[in-house]
Short mmCIF file of C-alpha atoms in Angstrom, two decimals:
data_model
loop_
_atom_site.label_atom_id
_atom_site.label_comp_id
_atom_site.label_asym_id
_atom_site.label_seq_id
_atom_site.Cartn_x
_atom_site.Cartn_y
_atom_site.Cartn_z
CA UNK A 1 138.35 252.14 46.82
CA UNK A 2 139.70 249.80 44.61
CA UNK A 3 139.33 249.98 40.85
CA UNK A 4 136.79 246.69 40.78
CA UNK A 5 134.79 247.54 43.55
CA UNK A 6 134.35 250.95 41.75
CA UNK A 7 132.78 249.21 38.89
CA UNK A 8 130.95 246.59 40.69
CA UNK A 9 129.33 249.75 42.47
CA UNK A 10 128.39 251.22 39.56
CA UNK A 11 127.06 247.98 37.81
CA UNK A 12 125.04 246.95 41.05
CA UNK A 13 121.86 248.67 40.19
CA UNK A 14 122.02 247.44 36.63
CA UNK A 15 122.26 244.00 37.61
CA UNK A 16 119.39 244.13 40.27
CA UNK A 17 117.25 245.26 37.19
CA UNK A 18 118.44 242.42 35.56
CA UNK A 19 117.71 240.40 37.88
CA UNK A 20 114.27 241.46 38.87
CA UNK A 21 113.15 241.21 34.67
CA UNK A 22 112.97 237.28 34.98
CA UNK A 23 109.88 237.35 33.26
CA UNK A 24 108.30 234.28 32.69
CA UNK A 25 105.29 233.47 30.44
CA UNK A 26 103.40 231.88 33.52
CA UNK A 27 103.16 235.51 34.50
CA UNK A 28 101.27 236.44 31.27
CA UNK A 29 98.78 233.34 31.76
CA UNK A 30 95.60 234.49 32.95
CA UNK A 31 94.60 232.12 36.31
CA UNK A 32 92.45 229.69 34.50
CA UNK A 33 94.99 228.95 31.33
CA UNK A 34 97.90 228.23 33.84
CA UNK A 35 95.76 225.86 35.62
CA UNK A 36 94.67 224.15 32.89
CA UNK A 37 98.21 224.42 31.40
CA UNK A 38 99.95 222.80 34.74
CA UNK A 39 96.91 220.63 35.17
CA UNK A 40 97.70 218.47 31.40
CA UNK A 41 101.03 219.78 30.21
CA UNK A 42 103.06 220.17 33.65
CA UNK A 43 106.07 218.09 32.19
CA UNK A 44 106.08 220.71 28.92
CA UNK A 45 108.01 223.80 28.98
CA UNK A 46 106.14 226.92 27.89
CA UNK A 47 107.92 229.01 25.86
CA UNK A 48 105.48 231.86 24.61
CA UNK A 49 102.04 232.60 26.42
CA UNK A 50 100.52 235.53 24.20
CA UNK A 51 96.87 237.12 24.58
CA UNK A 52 94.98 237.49 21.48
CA UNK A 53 92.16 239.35 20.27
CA UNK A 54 90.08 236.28 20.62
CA UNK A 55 91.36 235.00 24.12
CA UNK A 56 95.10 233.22 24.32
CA UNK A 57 97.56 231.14 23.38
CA UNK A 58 99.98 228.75 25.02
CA UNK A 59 102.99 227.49 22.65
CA UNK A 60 105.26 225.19 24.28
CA UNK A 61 108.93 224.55 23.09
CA UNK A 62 109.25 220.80 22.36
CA UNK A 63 105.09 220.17 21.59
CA UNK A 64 101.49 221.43 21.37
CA UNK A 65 99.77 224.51 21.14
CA UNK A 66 96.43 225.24 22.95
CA UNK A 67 94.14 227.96 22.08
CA UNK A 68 92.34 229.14 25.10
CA UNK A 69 88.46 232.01 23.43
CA UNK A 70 88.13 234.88 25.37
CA UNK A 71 86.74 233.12 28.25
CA UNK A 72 89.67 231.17 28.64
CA UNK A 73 88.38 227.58 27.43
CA UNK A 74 90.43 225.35 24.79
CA UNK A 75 89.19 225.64 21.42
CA UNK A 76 92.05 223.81 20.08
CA UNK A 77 95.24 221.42 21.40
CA UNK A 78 97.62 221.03 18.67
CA UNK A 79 99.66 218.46 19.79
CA UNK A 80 102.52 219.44 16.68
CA UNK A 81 103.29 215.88 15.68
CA UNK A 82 103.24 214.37 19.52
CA UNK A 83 100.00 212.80 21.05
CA UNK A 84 97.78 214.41 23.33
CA UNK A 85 97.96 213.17 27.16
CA UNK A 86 95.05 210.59 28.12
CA UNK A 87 94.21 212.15 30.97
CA UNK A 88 93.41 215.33 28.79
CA UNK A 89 90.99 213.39 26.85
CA UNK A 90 89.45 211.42 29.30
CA UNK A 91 88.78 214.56 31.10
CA UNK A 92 87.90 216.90 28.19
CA UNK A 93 85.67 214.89 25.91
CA UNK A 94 82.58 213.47 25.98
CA UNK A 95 82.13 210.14 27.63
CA UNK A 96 80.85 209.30 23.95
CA UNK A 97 84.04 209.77 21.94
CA UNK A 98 86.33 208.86 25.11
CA UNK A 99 84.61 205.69 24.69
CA UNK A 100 84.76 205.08 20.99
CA UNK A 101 88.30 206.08 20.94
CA UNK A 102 89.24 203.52 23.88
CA UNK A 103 86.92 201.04 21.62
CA UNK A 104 88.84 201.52 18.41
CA UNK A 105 92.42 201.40 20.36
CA UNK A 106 93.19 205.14 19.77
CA UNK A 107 92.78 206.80 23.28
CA UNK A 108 96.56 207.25 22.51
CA UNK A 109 96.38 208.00 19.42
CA UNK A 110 95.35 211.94 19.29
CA UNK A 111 97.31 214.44 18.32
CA UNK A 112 95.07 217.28 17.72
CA UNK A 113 91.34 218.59 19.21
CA UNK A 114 89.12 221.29 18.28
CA UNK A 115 85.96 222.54 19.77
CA UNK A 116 83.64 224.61 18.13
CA UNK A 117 79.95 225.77 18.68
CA UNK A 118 78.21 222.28 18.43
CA UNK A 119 80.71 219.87 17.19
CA UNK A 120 84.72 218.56 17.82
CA UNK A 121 87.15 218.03 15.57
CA UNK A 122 90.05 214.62 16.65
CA UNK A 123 92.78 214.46 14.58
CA UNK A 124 94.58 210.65 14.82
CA UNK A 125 97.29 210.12 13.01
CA UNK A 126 95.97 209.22 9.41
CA UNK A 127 92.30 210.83 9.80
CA UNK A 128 89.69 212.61 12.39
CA UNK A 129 86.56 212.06 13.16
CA UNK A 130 84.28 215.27 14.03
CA UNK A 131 81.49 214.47 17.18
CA UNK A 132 78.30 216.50 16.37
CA UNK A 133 77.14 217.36 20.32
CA UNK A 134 73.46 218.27 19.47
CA UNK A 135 73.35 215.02 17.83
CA UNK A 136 75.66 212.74 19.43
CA UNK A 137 77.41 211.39 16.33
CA UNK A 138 80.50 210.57 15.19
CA UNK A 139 81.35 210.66 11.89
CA UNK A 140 84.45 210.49 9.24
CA UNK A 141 84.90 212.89 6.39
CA UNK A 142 83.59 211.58 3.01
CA UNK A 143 86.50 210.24 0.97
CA UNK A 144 86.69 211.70 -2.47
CA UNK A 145 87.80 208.95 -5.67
#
């Protein structure tokens, strides 16, 4: 045997494990995140996907980051300085805040949404506006002189 093919011999089962460690963090994503992931961010790359002690987290490497709870819902799309895709917020808010954003000319305009028990936070680009859902209103912050 020659000298090279010795060595590639040797190597061989090194590189298969090398090859078979193409991890990706898809494969982290429980079924429901990576839908919902593919379903609103399919042009994004994901670069981390890590589980927390509250549920999981999905940071991609040019853009937002969405916090999936424990049941694997969004409680919050950071858009990180880019705007959140329409189709996310016509889908994912209520009819009542899709429509007064697409009123006030800010349906593209979000960059950030956060759901909690009974109200959501939407962060524009100069203010947000929080949507009470027991009450149905929508209301700014108070503005401090």
């Amino acid at each position: 045997m020659t000298r090279i093919r010795q060595i590639f011999i040797a190597l061989l089962p090194l590189l298969m494990l090398i090859g078979s460690c193409g991890h990706s963090p898809w494969d982290d994503m429980p079924d429901a995140v990576a839908s919902f992931v593919d379903n609103y961010f399919n042009e994004g790359k994901v670069g981390e996907a890590v589980e927390t002690s509250n549920g999981f987290v999905v940071t991609f490497t040019n853009g937002p980051q969405i916090t999936f709870n424990s049941d694997n819902e969004w409680t919050d799309i950071n858009g990180r300085g880019e705007t959140l895709p329409k189709i996310l917020i016509t889908d994912q808010l209520p009819q009542k805040v899709v429509d007064y954003l697409t009123s006030m000319e800010l349906l593209n305009g979000v960059y950030r949404i956060q759901r909690g028990w009974h109200y959501l936070r939407v962060d524009l680009s100069d203010s947000y506006f929080t949507y009470d859902d027991q009450t149905g209103q929508i209301t700014y912050p108070e503005v401090k002189h």
